[in-house]
XYZ file of C-alpha atoms in Angstrom:
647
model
C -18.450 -8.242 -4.294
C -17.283 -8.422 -0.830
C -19.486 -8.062 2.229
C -18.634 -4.514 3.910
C -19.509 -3.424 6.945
C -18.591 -0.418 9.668
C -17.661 -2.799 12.857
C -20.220 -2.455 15.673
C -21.468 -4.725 18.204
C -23.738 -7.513 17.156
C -22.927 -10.581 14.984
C -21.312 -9.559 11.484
C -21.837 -12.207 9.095
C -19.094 -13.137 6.187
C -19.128 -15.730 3.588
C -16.809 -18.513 3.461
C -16.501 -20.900 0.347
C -14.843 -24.570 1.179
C -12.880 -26.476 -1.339
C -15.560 -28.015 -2.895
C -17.220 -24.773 -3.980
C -19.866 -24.983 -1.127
C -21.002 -21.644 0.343
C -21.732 -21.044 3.666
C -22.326 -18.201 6.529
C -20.804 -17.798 9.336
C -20.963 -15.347 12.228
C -18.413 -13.215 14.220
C -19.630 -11.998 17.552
C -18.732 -8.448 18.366
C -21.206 -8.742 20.987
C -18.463 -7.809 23.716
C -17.159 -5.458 21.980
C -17.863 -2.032 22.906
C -18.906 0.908 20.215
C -18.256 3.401 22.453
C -14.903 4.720 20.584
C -12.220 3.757 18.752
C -9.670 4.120 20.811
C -10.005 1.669 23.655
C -7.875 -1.619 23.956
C -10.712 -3.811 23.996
C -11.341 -3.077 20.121
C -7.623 -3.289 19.497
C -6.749 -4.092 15.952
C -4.989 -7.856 16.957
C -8.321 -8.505 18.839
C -10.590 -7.543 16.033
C -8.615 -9.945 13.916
C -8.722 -12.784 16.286
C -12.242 -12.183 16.832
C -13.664 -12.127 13.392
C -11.521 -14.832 12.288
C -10.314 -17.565 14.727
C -6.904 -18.860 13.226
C -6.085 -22.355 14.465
C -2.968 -23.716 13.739
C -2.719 -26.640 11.121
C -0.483 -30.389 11.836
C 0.818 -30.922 8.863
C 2.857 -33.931 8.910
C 5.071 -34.060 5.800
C 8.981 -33.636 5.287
C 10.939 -31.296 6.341
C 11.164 -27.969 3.298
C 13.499 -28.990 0.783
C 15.988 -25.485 0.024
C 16.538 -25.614 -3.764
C 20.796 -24.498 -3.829
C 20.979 -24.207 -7.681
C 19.400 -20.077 -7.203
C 21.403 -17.327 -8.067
C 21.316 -14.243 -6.028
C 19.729 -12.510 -8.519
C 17.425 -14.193 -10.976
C 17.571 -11.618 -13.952
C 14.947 -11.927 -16.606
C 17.025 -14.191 -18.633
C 17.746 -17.374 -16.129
C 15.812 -20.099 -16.789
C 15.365 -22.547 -13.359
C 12.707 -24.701 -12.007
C 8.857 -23.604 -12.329
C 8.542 -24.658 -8.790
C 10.861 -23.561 -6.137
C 11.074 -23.953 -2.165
C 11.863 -21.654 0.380
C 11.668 -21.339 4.344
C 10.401 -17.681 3.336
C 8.721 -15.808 0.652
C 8.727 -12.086 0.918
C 6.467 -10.364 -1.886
C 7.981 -6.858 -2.195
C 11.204 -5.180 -1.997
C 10.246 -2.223 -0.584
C 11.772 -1.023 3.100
C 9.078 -3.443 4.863
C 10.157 -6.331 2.849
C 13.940 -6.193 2.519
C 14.225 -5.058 6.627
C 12.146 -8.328 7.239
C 13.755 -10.885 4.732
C 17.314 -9.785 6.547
C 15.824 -10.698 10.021
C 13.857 -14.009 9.383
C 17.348 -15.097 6.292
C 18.951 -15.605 10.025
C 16.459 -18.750 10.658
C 16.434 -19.808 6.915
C 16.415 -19.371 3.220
C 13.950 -16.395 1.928
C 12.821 -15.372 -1.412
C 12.360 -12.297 -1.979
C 10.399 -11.435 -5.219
C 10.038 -7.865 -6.609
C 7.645 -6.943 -9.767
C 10.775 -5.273 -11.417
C 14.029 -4.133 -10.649
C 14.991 -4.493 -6.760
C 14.452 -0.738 -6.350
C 11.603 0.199 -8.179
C 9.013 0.391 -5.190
C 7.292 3.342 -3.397
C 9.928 3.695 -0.715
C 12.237 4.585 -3.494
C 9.746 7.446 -3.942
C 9.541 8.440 -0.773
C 11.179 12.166 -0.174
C 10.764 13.145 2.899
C 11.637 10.994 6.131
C 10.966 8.784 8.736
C 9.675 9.942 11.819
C 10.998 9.148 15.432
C 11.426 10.740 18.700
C 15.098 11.529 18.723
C 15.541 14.735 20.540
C 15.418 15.037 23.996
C 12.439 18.016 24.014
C 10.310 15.619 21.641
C 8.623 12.962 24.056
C 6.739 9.625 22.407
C 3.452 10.790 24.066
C 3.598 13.919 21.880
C 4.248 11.547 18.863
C 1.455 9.180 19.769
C -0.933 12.446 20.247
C 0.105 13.790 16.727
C -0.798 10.303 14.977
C -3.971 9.980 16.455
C -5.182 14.017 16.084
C -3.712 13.211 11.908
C -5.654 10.157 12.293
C -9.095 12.214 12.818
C -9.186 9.799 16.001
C -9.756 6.556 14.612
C -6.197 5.404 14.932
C -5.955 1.962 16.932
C -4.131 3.645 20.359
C -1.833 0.653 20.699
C -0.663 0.513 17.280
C 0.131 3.961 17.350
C 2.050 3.554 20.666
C 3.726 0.475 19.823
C 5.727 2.374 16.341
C 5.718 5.595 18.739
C 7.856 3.658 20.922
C 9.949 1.200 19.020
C 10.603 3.541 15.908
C 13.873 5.117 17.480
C 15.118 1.906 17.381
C 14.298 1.199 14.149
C 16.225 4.244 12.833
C 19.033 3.050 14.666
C 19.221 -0.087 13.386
C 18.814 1.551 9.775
C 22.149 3.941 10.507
C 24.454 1.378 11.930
C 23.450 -0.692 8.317
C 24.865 2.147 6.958
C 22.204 4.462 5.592
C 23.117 8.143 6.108
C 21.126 11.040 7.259
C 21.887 14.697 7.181
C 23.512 15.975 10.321
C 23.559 19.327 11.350
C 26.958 21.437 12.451
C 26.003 20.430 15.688
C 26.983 16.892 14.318
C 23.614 15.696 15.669
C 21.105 14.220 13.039
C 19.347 17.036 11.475
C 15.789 16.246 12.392
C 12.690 18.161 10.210
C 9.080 19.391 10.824
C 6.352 18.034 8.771
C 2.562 19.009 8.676
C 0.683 17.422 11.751
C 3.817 17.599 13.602
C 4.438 19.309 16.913
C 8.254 18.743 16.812
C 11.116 18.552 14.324
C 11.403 14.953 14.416
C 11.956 14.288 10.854
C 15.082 11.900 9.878
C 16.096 12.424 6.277
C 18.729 12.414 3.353
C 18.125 15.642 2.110
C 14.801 15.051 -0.041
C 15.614 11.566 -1.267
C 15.524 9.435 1.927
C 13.603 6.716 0.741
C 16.387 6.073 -2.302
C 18.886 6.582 1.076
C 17.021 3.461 2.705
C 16.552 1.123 -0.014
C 20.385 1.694 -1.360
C 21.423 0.955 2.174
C 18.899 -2.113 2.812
C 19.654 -3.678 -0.733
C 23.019 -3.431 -0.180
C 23.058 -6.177 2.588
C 20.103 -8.212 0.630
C 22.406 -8.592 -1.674
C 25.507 -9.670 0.312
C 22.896 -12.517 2.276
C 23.659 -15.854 1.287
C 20.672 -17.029 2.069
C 18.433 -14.501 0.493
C 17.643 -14.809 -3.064
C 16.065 -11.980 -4.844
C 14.000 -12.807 -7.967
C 13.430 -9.438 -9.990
C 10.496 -9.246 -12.803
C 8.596 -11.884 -10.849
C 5.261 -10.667 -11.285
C 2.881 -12.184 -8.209
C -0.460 -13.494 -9.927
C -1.989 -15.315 -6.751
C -1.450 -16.469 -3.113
C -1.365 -20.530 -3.032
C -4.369 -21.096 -0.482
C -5.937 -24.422 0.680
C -8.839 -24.944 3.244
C -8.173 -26.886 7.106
C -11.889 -27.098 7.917
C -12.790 -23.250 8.784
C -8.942 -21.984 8.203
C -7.630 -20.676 5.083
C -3.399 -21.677 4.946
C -1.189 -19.457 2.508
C 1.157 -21.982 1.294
C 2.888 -19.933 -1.306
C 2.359 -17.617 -4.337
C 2.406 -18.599 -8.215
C 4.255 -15.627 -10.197
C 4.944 -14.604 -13.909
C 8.348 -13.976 -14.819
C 7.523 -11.001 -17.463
C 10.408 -11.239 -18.991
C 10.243 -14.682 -20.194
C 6.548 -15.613 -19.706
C 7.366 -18.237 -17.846
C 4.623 -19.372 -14.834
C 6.960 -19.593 -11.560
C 5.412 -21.424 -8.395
C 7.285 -20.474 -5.040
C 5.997 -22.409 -1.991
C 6.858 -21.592 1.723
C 5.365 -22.052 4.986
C 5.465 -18.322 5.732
C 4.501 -15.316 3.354
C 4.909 -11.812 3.932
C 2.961 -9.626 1.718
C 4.725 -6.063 1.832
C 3.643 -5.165 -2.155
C 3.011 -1.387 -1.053
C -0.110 0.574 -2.366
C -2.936 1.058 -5.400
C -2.254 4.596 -6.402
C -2.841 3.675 -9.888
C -6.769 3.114 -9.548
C -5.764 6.825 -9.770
C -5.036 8.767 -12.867
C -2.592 11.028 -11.183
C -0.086 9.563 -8.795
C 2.483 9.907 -6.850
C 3.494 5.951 -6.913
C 5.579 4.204 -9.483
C 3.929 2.110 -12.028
C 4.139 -0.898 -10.009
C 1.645 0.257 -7.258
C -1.308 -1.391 -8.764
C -3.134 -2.884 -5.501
C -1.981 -6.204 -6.673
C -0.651 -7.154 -2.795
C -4.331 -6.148 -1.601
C -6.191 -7.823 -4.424
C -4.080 -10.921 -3.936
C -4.792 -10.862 -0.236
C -9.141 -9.957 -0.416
C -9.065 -13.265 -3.175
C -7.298 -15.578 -0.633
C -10.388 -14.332 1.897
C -7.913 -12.305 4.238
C -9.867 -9.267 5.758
C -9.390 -5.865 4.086
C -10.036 -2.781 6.361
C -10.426 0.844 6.222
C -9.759 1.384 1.961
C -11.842 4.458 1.773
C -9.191 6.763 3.442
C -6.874 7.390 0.286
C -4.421 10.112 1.108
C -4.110 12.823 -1.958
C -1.119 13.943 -1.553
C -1.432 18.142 -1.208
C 1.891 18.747 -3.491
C 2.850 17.036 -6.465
C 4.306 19.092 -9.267
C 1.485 20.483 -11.983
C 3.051 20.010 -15.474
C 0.623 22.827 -16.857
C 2.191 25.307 -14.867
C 6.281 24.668 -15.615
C 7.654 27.212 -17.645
C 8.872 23.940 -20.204
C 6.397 21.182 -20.647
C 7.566 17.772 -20.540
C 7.609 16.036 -24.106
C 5.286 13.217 -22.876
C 3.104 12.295 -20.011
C 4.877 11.291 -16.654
C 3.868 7.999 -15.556
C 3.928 8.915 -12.221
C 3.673 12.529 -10.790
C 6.640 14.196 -9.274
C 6.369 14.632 -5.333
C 7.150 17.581 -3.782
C 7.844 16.725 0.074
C 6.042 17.637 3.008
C 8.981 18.903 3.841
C 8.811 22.192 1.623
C 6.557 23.283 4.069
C 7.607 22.295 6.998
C 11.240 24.508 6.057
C 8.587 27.270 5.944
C 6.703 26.992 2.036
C 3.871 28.936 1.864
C 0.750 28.314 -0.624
C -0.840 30.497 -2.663
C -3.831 30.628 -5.208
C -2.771 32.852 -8.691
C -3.497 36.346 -6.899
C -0.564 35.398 -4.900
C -3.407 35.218 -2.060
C -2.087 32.923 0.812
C -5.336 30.743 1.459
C -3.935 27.934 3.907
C -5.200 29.686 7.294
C -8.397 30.575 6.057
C -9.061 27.009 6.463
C -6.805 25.798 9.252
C -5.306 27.722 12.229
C -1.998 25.384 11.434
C -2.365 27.091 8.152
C 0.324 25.147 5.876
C 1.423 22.845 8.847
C -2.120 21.445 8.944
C -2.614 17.417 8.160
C -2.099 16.456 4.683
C -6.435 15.842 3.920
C -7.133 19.183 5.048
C -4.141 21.481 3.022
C -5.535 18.486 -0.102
C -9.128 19.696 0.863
C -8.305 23.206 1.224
C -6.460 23.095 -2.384
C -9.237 21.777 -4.017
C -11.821 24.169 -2.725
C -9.250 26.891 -4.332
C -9.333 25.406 -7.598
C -12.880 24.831 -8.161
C -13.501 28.456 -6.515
C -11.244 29.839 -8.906
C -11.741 27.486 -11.730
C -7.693 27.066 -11.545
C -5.465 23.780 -12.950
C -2.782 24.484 -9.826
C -1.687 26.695 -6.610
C 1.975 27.689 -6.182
C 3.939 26.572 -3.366
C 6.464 29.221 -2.451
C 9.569 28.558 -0.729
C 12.015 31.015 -2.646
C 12.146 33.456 0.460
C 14.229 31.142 2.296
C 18.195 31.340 1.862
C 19.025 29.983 -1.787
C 21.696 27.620 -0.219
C 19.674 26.260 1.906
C 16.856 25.376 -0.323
C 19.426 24.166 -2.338
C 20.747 21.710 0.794
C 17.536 20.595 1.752
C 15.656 19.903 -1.251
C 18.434 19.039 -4.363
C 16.311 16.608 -6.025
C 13.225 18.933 -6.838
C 15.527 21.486 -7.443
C 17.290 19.716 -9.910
C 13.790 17.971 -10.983
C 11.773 21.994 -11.771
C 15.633 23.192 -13.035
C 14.945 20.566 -15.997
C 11.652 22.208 -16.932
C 13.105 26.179 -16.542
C 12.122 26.579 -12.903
C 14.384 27.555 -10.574
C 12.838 26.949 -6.809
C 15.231 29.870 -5.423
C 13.464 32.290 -7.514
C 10.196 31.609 -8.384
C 6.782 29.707 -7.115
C 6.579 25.609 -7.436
C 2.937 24.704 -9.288
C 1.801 21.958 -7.223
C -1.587 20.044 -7.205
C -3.057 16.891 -5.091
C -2.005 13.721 -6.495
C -3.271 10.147 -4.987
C -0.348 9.324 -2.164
C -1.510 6.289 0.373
C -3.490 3.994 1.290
C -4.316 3.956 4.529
C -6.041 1.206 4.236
C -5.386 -2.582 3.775
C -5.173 -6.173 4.659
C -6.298 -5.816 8.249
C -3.362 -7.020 10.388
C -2.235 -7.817 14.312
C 0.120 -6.197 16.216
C 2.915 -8.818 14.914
C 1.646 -8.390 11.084
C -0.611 -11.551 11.306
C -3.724 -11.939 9.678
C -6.687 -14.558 9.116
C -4.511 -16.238 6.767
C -2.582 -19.140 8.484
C 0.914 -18.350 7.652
C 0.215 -15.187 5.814
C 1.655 -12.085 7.383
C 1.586 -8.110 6.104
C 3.893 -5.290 6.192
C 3.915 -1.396 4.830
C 1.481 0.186 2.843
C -0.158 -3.137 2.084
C -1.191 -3.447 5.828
C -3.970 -1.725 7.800
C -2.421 -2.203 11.021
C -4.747 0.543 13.022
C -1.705 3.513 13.156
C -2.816 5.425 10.559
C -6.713 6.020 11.167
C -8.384 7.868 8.637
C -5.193 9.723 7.914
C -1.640 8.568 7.571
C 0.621 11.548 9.549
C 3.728 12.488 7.540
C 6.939 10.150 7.358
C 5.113 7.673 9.278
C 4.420 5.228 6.667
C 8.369 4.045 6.380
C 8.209 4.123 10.161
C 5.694 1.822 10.128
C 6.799 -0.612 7.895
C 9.969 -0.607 9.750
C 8.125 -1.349 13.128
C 6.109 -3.782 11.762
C 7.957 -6.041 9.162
C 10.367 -6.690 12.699
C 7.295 -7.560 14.821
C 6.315 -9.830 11.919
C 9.732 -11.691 12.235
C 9.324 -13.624 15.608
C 5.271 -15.138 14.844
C 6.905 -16.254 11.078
C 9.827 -18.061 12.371
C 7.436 -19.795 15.225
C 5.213 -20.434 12.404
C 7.943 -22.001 9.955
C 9.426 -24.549 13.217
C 6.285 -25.563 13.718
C 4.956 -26.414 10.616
C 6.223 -28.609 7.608
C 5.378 -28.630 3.985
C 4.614 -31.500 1.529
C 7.263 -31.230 -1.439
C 4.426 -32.784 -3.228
C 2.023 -29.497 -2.599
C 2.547 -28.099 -5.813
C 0.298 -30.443 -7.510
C -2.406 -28.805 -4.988
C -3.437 -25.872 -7.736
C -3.525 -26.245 -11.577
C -0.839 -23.743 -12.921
C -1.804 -20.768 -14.730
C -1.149 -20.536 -17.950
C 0.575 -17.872 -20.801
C -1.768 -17.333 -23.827
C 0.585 -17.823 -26.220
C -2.208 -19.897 -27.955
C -4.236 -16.875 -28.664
C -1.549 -15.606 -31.454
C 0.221 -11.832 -31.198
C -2.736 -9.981 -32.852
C -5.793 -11.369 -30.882
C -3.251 -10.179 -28.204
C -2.797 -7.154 -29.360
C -6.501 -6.046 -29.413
C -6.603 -7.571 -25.954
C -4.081 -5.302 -24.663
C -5.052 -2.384 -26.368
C -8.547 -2.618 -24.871
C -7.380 -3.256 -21.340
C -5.040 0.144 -22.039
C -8.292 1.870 -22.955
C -10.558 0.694 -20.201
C -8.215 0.960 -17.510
C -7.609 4.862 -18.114
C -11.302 4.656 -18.501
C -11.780 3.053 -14.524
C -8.983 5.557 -13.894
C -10.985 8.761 -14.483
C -13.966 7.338 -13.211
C -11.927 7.012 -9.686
C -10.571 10.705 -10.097
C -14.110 12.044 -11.102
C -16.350 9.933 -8.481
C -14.455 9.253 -5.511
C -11.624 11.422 -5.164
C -10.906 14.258 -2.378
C -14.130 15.599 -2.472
C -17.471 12.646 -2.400
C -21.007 12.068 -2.209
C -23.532 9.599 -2.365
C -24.585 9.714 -5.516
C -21.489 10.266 -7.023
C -20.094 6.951 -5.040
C -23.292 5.413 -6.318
C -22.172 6.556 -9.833
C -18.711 5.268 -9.633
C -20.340 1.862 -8.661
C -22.069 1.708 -11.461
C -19.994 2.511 -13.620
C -16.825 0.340 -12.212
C -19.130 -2.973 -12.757
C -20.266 -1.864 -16.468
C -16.587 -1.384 -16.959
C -15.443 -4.382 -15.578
C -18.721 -6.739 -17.337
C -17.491 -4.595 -20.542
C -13.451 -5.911 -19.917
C -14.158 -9.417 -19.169
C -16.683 -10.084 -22.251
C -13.814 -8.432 -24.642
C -11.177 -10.372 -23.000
C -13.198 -13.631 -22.668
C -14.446 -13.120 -26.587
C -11.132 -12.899 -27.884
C -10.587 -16.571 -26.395
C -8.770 -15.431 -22.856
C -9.310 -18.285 -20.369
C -10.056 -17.490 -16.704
C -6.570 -19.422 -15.832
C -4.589 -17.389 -18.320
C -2.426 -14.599 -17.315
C -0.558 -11.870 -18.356
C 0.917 -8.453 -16.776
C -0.956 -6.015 -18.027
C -3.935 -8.185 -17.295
C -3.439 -9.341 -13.404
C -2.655 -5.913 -13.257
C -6.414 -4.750 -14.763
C -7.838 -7.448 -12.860
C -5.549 -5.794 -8.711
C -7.258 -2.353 -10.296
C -10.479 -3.345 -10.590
C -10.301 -5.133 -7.036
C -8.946 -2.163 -5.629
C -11.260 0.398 -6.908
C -14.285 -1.515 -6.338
C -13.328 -2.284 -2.601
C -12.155 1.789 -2.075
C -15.898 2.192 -3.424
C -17.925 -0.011 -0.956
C -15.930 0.725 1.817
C -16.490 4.964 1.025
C -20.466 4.535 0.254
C -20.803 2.529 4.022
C -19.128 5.390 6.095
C -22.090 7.907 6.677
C -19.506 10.741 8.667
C -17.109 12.259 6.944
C -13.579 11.475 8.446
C -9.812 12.165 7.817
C -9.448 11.533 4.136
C -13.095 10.410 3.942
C -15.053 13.614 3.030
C -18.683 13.433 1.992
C -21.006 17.059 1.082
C -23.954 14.002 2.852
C -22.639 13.417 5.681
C -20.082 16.399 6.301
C -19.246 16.204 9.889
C -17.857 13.633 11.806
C -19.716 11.047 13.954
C -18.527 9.816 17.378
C -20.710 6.632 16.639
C -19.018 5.639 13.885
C -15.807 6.205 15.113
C -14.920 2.592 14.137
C -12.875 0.683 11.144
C -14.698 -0.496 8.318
C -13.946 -3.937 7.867
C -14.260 -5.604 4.429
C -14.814 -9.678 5.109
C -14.265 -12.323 2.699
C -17.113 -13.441 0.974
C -18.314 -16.598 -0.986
C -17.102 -16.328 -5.028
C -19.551 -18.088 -6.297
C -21.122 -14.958 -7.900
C -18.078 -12.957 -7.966
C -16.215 -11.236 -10.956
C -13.016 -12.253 -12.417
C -10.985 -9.798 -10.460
C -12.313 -11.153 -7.147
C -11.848 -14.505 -7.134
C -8.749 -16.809 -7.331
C -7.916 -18.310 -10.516
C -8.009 -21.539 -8.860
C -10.613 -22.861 -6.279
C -8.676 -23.571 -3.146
C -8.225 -27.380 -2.090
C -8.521 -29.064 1.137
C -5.046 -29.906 2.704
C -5.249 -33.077 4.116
């Protein structure tokens, strides 16, 4: 398991494992770093990567990157092409971080831009209720910048959060003259909401489906980009690493297509990983079935840093089946959001004695930051020894609850709930991670030629608590701060056509026969609802030490108990399959969530202990996960390939 520390001054030691399998330490002097707070520049987020990981740059001397011109625009699940395919850019995600990017850097060269299913399936498609920006002429930046960090429990890096306070006006510009359209008010001005943490109505939206708005606005000029190439059902197994003395280079990423089984190797001197979240080490979620941690898993194998995973945002409002008037037939995959926004237009929460609890807990009552109405919800239901609360917004005009929210409407309508009338049943659901692969100001990380945007990233804005509608403001800010270090990066640099013969591919276990398979599969189904609950049960909204110690426990019996099944049945370390790089991203995930919780000792934002129950001004710092040796590692931490040396 990975080596994970709180950052203070001193040396902080990390493993590093060269290509030979050789394991060595290595320090990284913080000694000039002060511990003294958070929020200083000197312990700013780019620094702290530079510092724990110096990242020279690498002369390679090869040929110029060949552009393969026989791709389609689309690669649909049926088109066979080459296994190995060359690009000027890979972008892993197609999410509103990675299409906004892949449009900006397609105007240097070609990009490929592969997606885990269909183009649109990705969290911003989720996303209900906005993006956040100061667009009215009362709202200021600084009062944007002090919301983020108060949501942020203080931990928030305080140039981050002024650099996407600042250039995220912009940003929505840019977004509306693409042609995505927001609701304007009769004043013909855009009609800007207020969300909890929020001191201002500075909430863009389309009605409560913005995030669909965004991506059917963004994929709409992916698709018309001749040099953009978007390969759907392209399941990313592993980043392509190789070792220049102390540097780690991302050269690439080998993928599955899942619809033909066929092992696809994409290499490129630049890689953005924007692959969005892990809600699904969760039981109940909020994400679509594609938010399986793989971009952060992928990432922690290829030795990048991971930072801050223990802040998972729980999401106060998603819609409690048990308490709609029609049950659904089956299990959702994914629980139904019900936007911040409900209670920003004025919702109001109440327990089942129609008792409105919110501000005997927080002055901001249902305004309050999303981990303390998910706090406060919990504490009702275990009080009360309730499934759900009710979220109330039927005292507001029917039309315009109708206007502003036509999606859940239409959504509790289907189930024999009609919003106008009657109480929503809502309960937390996992939302966000906060955390992530620790990036720079410009999306870089330790990774030569590796680079991070939106939910993937921990780029220091969210703290130990994301604010509301910042997270598509953020990937906005950041996946075009990314573009100008990738395209330096890809003119100065060359790749070696004959690369691909750097990595043994991995392989499809068609070998293994369909009912070895089957057993396989059905035992990874099993255990991974299994790791599921233990998450939910062990280090949900509410933690402690010996519950964290618990989940620990039993997260490595589970894993030992997966492997020896899979490994029995005649699996191969270099095999893959979906449903098993996806076990493999969970049990990453959950395991790193659990080591970074058990080494905060405050309890912080989204990080709440009954131990340590009050915050610390000590340990007002990011915990920092570093990449360690994988010599004694488990499957799900380690590449399937050792990386070679690039010569």
């Amino acid at each position: 398991m990975a080596t994970c520390v709180p950052a203070v001054s001193g040396a902080l030691h990390y493993g590093v494992t060269n290509c030979k399998g050789h394991s060595y330490r290595r320090s990284a002097s913080f000694s000039d770093v002060p511990n003294t707070g958070f929020l200083q520049k000197d312990l700013s987020w780019s620094k702290v990567v530079s510092k724990v990981l110096q990242i020279h740059r690498c002369g390679f001397s090869a040929p110029p990157l060949h552009k393969d011109q026989k791709l389609f625009k689309v690669i649909s699940s049926w088109k066979k092409d080459s296994p190995t395919k060359y690009f000027d850019f890979i972008v892993i995600g197609s999410g509103i971080a990675g299409l906004r990017y892949a449009l900006e850097v397609a105007k240097y060269g070609s990009v490929a831009v592969i997606t885990k299913a269909e183009s649109h399936e990705c969290n911003t498609n989720y996303a209900q209720g906005g993006v956040s920006a100061v667009l009215c002429p009362s709202d200021s930046v600084e009062s944007h910048i002090k919301d983020t960090i108060v949501a942020g429990a203080y931990l928030c890096d305080e140039e981050s959060v002024r650099v996407v306070c600042t250039e995220g006006p912009e940003r929505v510009r840019e977004l509306i003259a693409m042609g995505a359209s927001f609701d304007h008010g009769e004043d013909g001005n855009l009609h800007l909401m207020r969300e909890g943490g929020h001191s201002h109505h500075r909430i863009v939206h389309a009605a409560d489906m913005t995030g669909k708005e965004i991506e059917r606005a963004l994929l709409k000029e992916v698709i018309s980009n001749p040099r953009i190439f978007v390969f759907e059902h392209h399941f990313a197994i592993d980043l392509l690493t190789c070792q220049d003395r102390s540097d780690m280079i991302c050269l690439g990423v080998d993928t599955l297509n899942s619809k033909t089984l066929e092992v696809i190797r994409f290499l490129s001197k630049v890689t953005l990983l924007a692959s969005g979240g892990a809600g699904h080490i969760y039981p109940k979620t909020t994400n679509p079935l594609v938010a399986t941690g793989d971009g952060i898993a992928m990432a922690h194998r290829a030795q990048a840093v991971i930072s801050n995973m223990e802040f998972v945002q729980f999401h106060p409002t998603a819609l409690a089946d048990e308490g709609l008037p029609i049950k659904p037939t089956k299990p959702r995959e994914n629980a139904f959001l019900i936007t911040e926004a409900v209670r920003g237009d004025g919702g109001i929460l109440y327990n089942f004695g129609m008792e409105r609890f919110m501000p005997l807990y927080d002055e901001r009552a249902e305004l309050a930051p999303r981990d303390v109405v998910a706090r406060s919800i919990d504490d009702q239901l275990k009080k009360r020894h309730e499934k759900y609360v009710l979220l109330d917004i039927s005292h507001k005009p029917k039309e315009e609850i109708l206007s502003h929210f036509p999606n859940i409407a239409s959504t509790c309508l289907q189930y024999g709930l009609d919003i106008t009338r009657r109480p929503i049943p809502v309960v937390p659901a996992a939302h966000y991670m906060c955390g992530g692969v620790q990036a720079g100001l410009q999306g870089e990380t330790n990774v030569k030629g590796l680079y991070v945007a939106g939910e993937v990233a921990c780029t220091g804005l969210h703290g130990a608590n994301r604010l509301a509608s910042n997270s598509l403001l953020e990937a906005l800010v950041f996946a075009r701060r990314a573009v100008q270090p990738s395209v330096d990066h890809m003119k100065g640099s060359s790749l070696d056509l004959t690369a691909s013969n750097l990595w043994p591919r991995p392989v499809v276990p068609l070998p293994l026969g369909s009912n070895v398979t089957d057993k396989i599969m059905s035992t990874t189904k099993e255990l991974r609802a299994e790791l599921q609950s233990i998450m939910w049960d062990y280090v949900g909204i509410v933690r402690s030490t010996m519950r964290l110690e618990t989940a620990e426990q039993k997260i490595g019996s589970l894993e030992a108990k997966w492997e020896e099944s899979l490994f029995q049945h005649g699996w191969k370390p270099t095999m893959v399959g979906p449903e098993i790089c996806e076990m493999r991203n969970l049990f990453c995930c959950a395991k790193l969530v659990v080591s970074s919780a058990l080494s905060r000792h405050e309890s912080r934002g989204l990080h709440y202990t009954v131990d340590f129950p009050y915050l610390e001004e000590s340990k007002r710092l990011p915990t920092i996960i570093f990449p360690s040796s994988p010599v004694n590692s488990t499957w799900s931490s380690r590449q399937l390939h050792k990386q070679p040396m690039y010569q």
